[in-house]
Short mmCIF file of C-alpha atoms (C1' of nucleotides) in Angstrom, two decimals:
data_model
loop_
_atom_site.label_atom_id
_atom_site.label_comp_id
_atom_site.label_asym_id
_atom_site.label_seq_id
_atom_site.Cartn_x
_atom_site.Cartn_y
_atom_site.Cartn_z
CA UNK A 19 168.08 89.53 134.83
CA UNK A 20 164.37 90.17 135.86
CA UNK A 21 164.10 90.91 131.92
CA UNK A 22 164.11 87.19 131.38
CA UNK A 23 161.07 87.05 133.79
CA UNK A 24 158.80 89.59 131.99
CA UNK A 25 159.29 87.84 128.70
CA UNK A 26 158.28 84.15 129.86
CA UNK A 27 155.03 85.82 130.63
CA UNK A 28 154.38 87.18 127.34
CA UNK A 29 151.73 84.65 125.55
CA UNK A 30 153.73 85.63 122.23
CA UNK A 31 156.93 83.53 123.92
CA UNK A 32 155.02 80.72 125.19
CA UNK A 33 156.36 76.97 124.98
CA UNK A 34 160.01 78.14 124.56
CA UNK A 35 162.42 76.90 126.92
CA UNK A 36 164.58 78.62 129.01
CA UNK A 37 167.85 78.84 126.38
CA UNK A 38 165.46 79.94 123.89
CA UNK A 39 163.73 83.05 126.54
CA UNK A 40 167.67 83.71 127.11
CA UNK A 41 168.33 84.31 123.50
CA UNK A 42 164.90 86.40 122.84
CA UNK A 43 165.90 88.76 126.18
CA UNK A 44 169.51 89.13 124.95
CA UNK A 45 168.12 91.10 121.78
CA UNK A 46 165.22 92.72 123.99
CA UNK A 47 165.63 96.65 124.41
CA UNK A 48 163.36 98.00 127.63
CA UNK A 49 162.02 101.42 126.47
CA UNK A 50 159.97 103.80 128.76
CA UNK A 51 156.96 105.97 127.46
CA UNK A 52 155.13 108.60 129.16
CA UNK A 53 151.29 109.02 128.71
CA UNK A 54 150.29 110.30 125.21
CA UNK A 55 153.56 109.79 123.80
CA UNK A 56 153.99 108.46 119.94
CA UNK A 57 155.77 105.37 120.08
CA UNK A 58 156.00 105.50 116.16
CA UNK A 59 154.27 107.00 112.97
CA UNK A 60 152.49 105.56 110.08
CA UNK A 61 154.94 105.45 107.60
CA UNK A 62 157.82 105.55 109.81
CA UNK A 63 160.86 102.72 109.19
CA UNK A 64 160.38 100.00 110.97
CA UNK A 65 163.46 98.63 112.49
CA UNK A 66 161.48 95.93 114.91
CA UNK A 67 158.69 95.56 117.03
CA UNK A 68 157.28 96.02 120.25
CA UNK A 69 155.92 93.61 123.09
CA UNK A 70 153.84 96.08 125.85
CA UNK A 71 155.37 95.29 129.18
CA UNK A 72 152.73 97.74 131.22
CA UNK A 73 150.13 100.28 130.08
CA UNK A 74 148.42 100.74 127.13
CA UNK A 75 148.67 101.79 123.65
CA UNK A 76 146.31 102.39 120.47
CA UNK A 77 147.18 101.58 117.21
CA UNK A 78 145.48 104.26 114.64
CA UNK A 79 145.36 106.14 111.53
CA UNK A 80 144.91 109.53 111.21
CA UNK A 81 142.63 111.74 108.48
CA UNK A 82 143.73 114.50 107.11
CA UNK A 83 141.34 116.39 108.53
CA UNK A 84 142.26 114.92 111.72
CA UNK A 85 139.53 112.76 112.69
CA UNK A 86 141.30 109.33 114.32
CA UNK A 87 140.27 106.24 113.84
CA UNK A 88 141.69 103.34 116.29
CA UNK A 89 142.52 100.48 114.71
CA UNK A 90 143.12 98.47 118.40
CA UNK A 91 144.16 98.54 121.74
CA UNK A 92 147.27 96.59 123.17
CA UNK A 93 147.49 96.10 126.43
CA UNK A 94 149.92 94.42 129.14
CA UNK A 95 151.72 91.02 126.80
CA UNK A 96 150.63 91.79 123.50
CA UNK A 97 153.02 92.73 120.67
CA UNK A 98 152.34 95.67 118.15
CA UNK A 99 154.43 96.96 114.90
CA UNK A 100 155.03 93.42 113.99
CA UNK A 101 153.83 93.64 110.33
CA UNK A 102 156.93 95.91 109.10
CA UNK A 103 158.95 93.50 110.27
CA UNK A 104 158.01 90.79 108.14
CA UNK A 105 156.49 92.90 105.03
CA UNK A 106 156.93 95.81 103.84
CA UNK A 107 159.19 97.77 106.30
CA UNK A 108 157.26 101.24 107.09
CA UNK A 109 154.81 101.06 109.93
CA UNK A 110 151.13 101.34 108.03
CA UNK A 111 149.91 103.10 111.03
CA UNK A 112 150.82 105.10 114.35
CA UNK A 113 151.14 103.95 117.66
CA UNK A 114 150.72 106.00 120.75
CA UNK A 115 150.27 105.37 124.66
CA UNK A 116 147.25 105.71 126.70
CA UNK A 117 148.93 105.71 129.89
CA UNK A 118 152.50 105.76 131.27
CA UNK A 119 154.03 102.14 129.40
CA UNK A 120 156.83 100.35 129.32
CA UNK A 121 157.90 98.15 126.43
CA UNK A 122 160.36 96.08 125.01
CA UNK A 123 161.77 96.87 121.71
CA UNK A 124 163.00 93.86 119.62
CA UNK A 125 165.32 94.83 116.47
CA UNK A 126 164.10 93.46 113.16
CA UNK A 127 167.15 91.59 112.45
CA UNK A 128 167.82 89.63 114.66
CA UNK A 129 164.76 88.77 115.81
CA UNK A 130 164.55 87.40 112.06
CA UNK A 131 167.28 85.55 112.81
CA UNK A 132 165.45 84.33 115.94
CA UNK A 133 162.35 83.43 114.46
CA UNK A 134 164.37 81.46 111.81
CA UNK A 135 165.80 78.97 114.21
CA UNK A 136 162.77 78.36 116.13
CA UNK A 137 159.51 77.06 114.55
CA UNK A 138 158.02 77.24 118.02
CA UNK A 139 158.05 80.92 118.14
CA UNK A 140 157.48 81.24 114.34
CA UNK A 141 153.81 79.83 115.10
CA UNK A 142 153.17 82.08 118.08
CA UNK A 143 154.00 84.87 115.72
CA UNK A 144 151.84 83.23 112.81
CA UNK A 145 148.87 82.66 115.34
CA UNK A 146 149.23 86.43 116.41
CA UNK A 147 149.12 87.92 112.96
CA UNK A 148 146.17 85.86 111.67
CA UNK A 149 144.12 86.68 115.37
CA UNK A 150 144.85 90.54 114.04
CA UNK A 151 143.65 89.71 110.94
CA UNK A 152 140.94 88.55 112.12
CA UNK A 153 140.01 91.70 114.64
CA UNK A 154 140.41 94.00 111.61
CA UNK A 155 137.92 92.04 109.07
CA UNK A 156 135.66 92.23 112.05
CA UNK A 157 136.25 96.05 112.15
CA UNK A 158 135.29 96.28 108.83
CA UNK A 159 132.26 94.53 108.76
CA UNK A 160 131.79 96.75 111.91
CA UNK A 161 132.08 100.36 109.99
CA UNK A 162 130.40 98.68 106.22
CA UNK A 163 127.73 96.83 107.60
CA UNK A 164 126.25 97.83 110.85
CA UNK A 165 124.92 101.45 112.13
CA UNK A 166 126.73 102.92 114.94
CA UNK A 167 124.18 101.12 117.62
CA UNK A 168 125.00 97.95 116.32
CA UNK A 169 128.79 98.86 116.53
CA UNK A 170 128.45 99.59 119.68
CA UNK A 171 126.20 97.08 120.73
CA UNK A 172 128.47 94.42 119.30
CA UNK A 173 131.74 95.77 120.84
CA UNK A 174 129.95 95.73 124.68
CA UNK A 175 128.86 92.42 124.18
CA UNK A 176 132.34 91.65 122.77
CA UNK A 177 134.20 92.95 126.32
CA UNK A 178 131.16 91.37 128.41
CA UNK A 179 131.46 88.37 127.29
CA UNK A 180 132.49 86.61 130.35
CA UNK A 181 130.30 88.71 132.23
CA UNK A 182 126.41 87.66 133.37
CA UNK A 183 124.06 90.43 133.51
CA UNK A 184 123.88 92.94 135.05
CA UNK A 185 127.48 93.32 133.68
CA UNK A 186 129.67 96.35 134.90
CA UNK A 187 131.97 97.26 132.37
CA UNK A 188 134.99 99.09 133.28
CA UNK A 189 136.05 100.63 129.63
CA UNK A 190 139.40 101.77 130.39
CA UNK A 191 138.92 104.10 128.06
CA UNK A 192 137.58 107.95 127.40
CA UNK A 193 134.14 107.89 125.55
CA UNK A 194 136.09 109.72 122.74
CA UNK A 195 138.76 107.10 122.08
CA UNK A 196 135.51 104.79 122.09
CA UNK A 197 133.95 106.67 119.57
CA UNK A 198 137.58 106.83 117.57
CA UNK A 199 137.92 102.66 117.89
CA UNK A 200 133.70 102.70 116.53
CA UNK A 201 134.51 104.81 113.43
CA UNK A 202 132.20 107.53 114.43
CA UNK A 203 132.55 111.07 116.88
CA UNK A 204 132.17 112.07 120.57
CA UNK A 205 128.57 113.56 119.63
CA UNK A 206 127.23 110.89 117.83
CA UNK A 207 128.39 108.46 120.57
CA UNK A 208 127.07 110.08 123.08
CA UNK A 209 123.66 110.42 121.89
CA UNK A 210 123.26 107.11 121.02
CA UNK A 211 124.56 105.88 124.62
CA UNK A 212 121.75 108.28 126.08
CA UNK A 213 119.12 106.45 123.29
CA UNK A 214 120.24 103.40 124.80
CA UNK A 215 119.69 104.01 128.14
CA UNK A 216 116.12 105.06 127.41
CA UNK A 217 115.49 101.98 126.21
CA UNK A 218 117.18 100.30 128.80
CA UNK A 219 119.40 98.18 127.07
CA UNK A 220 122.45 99.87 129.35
CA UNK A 221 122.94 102.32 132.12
CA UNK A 222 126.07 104.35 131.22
CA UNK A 223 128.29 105.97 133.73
CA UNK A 224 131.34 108.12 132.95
CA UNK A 225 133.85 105.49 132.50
CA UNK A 226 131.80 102.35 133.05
CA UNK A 227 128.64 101.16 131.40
CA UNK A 228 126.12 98.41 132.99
CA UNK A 229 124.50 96.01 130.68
CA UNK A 230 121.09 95.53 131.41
CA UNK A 231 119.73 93.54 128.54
CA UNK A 232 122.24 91.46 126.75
CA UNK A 233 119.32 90.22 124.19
CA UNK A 234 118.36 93.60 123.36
CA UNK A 235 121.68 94.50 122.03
CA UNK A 236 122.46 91.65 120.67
CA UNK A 237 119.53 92.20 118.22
CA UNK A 238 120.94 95.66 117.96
CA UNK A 239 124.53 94.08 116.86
CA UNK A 240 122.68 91.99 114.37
CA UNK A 241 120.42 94.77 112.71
CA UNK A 242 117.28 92.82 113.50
CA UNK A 243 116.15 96.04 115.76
CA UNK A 244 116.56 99.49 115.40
CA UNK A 245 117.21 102.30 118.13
CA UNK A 246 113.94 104.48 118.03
CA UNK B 8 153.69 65.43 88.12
CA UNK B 9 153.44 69.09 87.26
CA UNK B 10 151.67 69.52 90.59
CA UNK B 11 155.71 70.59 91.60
CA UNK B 12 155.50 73.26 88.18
CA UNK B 13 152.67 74.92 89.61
CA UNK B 14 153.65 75.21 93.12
CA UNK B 15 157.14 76.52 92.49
CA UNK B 16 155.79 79.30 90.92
CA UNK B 17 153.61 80.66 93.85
CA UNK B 18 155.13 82.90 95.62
CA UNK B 19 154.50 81.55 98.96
CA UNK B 20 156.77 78.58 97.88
CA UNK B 21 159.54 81.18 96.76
CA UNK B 22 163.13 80.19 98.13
CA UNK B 23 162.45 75.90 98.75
CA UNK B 24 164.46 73.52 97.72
CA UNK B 25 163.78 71.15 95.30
CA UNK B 26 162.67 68.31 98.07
CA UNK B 27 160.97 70.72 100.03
CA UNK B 28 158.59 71.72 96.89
CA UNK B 29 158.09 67.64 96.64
CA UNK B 30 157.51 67.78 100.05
CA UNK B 31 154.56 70.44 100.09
CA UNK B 32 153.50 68.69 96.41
CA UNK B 33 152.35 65.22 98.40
CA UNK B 34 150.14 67.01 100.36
CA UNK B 35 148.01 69.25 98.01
CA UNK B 36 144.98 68.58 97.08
CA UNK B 37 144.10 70.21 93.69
CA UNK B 38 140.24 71.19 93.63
CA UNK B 39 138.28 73.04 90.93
CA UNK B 40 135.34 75.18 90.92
CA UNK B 41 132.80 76.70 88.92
CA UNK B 42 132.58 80.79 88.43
CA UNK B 43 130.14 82.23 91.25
CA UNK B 44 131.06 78.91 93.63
CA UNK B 45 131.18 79.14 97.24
CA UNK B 46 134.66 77.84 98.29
CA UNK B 47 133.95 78.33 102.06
CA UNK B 48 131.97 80.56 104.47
CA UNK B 49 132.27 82.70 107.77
CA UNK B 50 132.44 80.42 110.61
CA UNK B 51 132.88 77.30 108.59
CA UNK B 52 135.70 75.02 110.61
CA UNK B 53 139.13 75.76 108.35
CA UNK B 54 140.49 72.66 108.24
CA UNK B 55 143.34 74.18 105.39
CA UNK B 56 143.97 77.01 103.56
CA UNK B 57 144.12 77.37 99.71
CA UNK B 58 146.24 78.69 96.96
CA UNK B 59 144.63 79.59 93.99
CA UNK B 60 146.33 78.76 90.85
CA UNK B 61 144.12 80.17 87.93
CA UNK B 62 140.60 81.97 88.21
CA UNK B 63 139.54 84.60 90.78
CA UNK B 64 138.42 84.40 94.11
CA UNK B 65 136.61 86.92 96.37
CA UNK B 66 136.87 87.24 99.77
CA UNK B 67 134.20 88.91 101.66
CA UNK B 68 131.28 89.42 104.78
CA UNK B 69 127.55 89.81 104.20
CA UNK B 70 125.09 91.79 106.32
CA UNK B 71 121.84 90.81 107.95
CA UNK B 72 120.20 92.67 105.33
CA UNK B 73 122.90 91.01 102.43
CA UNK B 74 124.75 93.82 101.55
CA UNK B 75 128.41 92.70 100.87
CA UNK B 76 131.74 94.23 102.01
CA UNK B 77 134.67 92.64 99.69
CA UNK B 78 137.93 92.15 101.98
CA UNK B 79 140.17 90.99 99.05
CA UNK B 80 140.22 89.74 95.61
CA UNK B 81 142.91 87.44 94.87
CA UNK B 82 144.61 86.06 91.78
CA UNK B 83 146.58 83.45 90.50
CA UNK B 84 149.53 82.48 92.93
CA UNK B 85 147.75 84.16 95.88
CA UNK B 86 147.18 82.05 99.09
CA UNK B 87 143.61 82.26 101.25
CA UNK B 88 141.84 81.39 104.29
CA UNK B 89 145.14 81.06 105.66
CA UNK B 90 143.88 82.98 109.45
CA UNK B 91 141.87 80.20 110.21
CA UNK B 92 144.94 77.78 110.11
CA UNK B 93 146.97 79.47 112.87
CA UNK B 94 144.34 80.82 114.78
CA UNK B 95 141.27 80.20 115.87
CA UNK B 96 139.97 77.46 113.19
CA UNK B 97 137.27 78.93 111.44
CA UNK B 98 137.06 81.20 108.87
CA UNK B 99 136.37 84.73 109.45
CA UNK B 100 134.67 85.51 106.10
CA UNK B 101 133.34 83.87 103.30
CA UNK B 102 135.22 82.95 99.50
CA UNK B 103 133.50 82.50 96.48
CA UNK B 104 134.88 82.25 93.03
CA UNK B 105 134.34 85.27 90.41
CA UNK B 106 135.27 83.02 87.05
CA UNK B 107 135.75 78.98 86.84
CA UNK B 108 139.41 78.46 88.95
CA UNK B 109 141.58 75.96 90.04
CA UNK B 110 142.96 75.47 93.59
CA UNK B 111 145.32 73.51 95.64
CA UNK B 112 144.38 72.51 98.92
CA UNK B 113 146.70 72.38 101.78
CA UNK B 114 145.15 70.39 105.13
CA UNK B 115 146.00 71.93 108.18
CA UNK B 116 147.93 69.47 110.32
CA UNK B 117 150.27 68.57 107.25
CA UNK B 118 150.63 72.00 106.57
CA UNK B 119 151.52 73.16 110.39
CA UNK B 120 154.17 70.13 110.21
CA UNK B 121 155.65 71.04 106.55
CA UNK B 122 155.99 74.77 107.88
CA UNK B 123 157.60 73.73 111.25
CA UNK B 124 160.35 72.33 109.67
CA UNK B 125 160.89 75.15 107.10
CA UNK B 126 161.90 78.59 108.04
CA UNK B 127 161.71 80.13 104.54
CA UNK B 128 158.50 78.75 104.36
CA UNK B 129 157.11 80.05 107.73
CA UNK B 130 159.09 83.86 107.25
CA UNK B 131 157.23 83.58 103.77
CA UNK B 132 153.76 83.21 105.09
CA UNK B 133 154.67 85.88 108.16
CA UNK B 134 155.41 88.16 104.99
CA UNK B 135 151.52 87.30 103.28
CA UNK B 136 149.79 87.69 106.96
CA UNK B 137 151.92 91.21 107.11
CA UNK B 138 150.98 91.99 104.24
CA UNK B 139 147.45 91.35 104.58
CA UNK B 140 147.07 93.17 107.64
CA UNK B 141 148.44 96.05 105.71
CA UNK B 142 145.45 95.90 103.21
CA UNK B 143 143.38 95.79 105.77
CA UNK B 144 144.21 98.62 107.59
CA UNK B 145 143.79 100.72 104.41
CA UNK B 146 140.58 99.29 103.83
CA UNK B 147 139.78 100.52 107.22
CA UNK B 148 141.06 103.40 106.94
CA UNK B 149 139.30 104.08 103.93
CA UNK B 150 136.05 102.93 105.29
CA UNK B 151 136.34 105.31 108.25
CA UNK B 152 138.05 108.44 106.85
CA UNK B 153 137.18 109.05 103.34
CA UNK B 154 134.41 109.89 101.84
CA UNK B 155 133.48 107.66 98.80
CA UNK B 156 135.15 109.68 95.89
CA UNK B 157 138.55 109.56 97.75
CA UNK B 158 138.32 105.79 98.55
CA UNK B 159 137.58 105.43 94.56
CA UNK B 160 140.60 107.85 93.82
CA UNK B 161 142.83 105.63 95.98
CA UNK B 162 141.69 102.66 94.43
CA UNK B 163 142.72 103.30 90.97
CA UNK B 164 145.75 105.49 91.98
CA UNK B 165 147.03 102.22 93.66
CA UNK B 166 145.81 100.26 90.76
CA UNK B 167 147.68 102.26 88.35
CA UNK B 168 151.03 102.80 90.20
CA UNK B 169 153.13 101.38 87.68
CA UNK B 170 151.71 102.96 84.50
CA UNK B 171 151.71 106.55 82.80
CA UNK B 172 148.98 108.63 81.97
CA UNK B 173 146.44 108.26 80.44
CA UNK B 174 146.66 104.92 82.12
CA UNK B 175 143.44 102.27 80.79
CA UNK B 176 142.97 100.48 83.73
CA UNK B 177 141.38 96.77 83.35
CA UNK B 178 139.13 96.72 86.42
CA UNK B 179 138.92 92.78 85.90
CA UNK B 180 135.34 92.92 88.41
CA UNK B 181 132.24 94.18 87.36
CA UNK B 182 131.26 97.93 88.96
CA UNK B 183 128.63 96.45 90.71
CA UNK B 184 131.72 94.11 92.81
CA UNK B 185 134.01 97.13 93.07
CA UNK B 186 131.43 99.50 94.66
CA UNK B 187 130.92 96.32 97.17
CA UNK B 188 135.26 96.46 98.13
CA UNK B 189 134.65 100.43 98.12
CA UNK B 190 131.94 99.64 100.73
CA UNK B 191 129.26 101.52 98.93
CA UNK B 192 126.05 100.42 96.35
CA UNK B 193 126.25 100.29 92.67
CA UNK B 194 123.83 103.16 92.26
CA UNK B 195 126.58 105.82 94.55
CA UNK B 196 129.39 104.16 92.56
CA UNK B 197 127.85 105.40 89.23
CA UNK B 198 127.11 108.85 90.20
CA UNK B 199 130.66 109.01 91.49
CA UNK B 200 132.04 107.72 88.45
CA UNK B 201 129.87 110.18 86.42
CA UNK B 202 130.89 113.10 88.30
CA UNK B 203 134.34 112.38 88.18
CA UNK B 204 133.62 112.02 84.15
CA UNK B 205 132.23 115.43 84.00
CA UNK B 206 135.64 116.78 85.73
CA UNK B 207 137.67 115.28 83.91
CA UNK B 208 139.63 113.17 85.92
CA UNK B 209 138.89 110.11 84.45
CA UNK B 210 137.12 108.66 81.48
CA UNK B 211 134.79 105.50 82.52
CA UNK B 212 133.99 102.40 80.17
CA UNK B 213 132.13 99.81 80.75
CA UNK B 214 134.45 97.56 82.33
CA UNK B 215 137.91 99.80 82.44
CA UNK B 216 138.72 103.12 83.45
CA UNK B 217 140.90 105.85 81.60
CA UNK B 218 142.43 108.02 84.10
CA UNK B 219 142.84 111.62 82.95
CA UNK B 220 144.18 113.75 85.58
CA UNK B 221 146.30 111.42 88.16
CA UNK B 222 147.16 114.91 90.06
CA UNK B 223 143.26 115.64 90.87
CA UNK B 224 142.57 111.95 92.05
CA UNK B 225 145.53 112.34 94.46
CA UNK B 226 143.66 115.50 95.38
CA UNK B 227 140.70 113.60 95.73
CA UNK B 228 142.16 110.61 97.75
CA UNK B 229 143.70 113.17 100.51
CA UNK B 230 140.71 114.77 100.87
CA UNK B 231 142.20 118.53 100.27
CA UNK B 232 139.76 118.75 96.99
CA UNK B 233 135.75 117.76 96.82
CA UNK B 234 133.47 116.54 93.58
CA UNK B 235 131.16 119.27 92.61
"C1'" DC C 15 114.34 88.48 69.53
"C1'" DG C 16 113.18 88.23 74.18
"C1'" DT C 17 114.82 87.99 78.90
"C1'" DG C 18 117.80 88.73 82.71
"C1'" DG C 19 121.67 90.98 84.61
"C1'" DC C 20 124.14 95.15 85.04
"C1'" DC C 21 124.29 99.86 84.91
"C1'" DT C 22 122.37 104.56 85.16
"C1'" DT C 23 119.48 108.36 86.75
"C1'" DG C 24 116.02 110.68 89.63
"C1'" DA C 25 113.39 111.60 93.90
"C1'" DT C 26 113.17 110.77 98.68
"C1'" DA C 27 114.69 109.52 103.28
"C1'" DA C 28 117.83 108.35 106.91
"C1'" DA C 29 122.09 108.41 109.43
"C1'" DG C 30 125.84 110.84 110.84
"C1'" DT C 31 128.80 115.02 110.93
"C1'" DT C 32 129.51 119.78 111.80
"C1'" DC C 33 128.99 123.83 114.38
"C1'" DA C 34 127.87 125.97 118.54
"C1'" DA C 35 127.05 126.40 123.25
"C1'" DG C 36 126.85 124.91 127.84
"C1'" DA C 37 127.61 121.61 131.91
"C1'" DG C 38 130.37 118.73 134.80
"C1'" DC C 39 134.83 117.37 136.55
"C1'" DC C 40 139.76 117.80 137.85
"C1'" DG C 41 144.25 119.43 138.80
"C1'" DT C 42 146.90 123.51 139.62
"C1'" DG C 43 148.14 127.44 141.81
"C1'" DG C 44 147.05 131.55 144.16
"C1'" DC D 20 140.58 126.11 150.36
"C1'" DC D 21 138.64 127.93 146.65
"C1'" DA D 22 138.91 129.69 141.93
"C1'" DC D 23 140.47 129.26 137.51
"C1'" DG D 24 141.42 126.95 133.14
"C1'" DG D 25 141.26 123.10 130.51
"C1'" DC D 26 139.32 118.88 129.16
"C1'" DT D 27 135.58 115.74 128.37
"C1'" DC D 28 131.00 115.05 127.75
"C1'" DT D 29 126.29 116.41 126.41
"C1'" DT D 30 122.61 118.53 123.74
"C1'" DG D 31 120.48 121.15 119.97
"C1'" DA D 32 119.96 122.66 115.05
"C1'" DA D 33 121.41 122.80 110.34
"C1'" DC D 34 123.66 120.47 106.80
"C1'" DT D 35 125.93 116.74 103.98
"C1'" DT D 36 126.63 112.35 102.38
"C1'" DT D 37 124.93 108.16 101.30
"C1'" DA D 38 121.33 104.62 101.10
"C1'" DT D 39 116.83 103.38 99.50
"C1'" DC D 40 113.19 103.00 96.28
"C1'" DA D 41 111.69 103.14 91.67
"C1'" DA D 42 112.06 103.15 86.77
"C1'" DG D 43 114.26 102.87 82.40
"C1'" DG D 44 118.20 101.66 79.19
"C1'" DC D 45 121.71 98.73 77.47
"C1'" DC D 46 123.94 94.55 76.31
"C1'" DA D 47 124.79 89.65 76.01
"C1'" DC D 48 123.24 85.23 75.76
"C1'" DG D 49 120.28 81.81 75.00
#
DNA sequence: CGTGGCCTTGATAAAGTTCAAGAGCCGTGG
DNA sequence: CCACGGCTCTTGAACTTTATCAAGGCCACG
């Protein structure tokens, strides 16, 4: 059962001993996704949750109009749909790959049960929802209080932060899923990006961008400079 | 001690035994503060969380420039600053009171041990953090894809769910706090609220709202119709 | 009865979106 | 191997929404 493997290196299963990783992979469904496929819909029933094995997938809503805005990106380990599990039952947004993925699928009940008998696991999950809590008040703050520069500005220095200058970051992502997780449009993006390498704050290639000075858009994140 | 009267009938404590209510009971701390108080701010170390048992309490993020973006307003029975006991240890936004209320106090370590040992307890607080993230989301979404007349229409559409038209909604906040959870200024707020006057779709007071036309807010909130 | 806070209204300015067009890149298939 | 079609990205110009600045009105509370 390689299964059992996979899901001892999933931080949500940490500290549980081996009985315990037996039970959680007994209840485990693998599921297979192609690129661009919807994993589920906002609004959809949710009948469990999801732990990304390999690949990627965005969380989003949708407008009516259809502009997208990306609410985050899971990658290898982390779990997504959790919240109808434990409230409310309908997912309150969609989820959707960004690459080939595999997953496992865990069924709301007994996972319940699960989680019930096993306070260890219960705090992982407590510890995950209240880090995803605390990603989305950031995004707000992001798209209420700060101009796109400073969006973007905050969410480079955010993925660089391990990084010394000059960082190379590797975005892993199109420039207009960027532009969908920063609340904003392809256009606008890219202008700004251009504005910023005038300044030379960043040097932007097509999927990578090179931070050049860290202070300078850090200033930018905190709205104590302004793009000219 | 009637400490036990009030905690039995928050809804976090829903489903305990007697002894486990006693239990939870020895390590409150009941705490009271004055209307417009500061309970804690962003970044403070969270060394608890808090219930609040009468009064109001905002929940919120300030700008640079001090602009405010409310994240929640709770009410009696509702539990904050919860995130920064499961993750990560400090809060991610600040809480100040919006009339003279009393809280309980719950330290972190006791708490952590009290919930270990109590499934209902910990599947109850899963269920808050769910539902949290949920408001969140919309908030986001809001933010990102509506305009400010459909954010308003959704707000009093979910405000009014459970009554019939014309529904006279208390807002409870002054307009000045609800344009800051709609993300926009006092001054937009009041032209909205004007316009929406003028098309009959609602009828404004001066601290409650009549809503006329419940079909042309939904309109409104969707985005399929526009203020003139 | 005066003063401060909240709310309203108007004029102006800024940021971002929309619309439109064109350039660069890539995979497919002739 | 090259050409085509599709996709992403970029750039420009007009437009829309919202914020900002300024002033005046209303009400409550001391």
């Amino acid at each position: 059962m390689e299964i059992i493997k996979k899901i001892a290196s999933v931080p949500l299963f940490e500290d549980l001993s081996k009985k315990q990783l037996a039970d959680i992979a007994a209840i485990a469904v693998g599921q297979k996704y192609k690129r661009g496929q919807l994993v589920f819909s906002e609004g959809d029933e949710g009948s469990g949750f999801y732990v990304l094995i390999s690949g990627g997938v965005k969380i989003f809503k949708l407008s009516p109009e259809g502009k997208e805005q990306i609410l985050h990106i899971m990658g290898p380990g982390e779990p997504f749909g959790e919240a109808a599990v434990f409230a409310g039952e309908h997912f309150p947004a969609s989820a959707r790959t960004l690459s080939e993925s595999k997953v496992l699928f865990f069924p709301r009940r007994s996972f319940v049960d699960l989680i019930t008998n096993n306070p260890a696991l219960s705090l992982n999950m407590l510890a995950f929802l209240s880090r995803r809590l605390r990603v989305l008040a950031n995004l707000v703050e992001s798209l209420s209080l700060k101009e796109v520069p400073g969006r973007l500005a905050a969410y480079l220095l955010y993925y660089s932060k391990h990084k010394n200058d000059p960082a190379i970051l590797e975005l892993g992502i199109s420039k207009t899923q960027l532009a969908a997780l920063l609340g904003t449009i392809p256009e606008t993006l890219s202008r700004i990006l251009s504005r910023m390498g005038k300044e030379k704050l960043i040097k932007a290639g097509l999927r990578h961008i090179q931070i050049l000075d860290r202070q300078g858009l850090l200033e930018l994140s905190e709205g104590s400079r302004r793009l000219t």
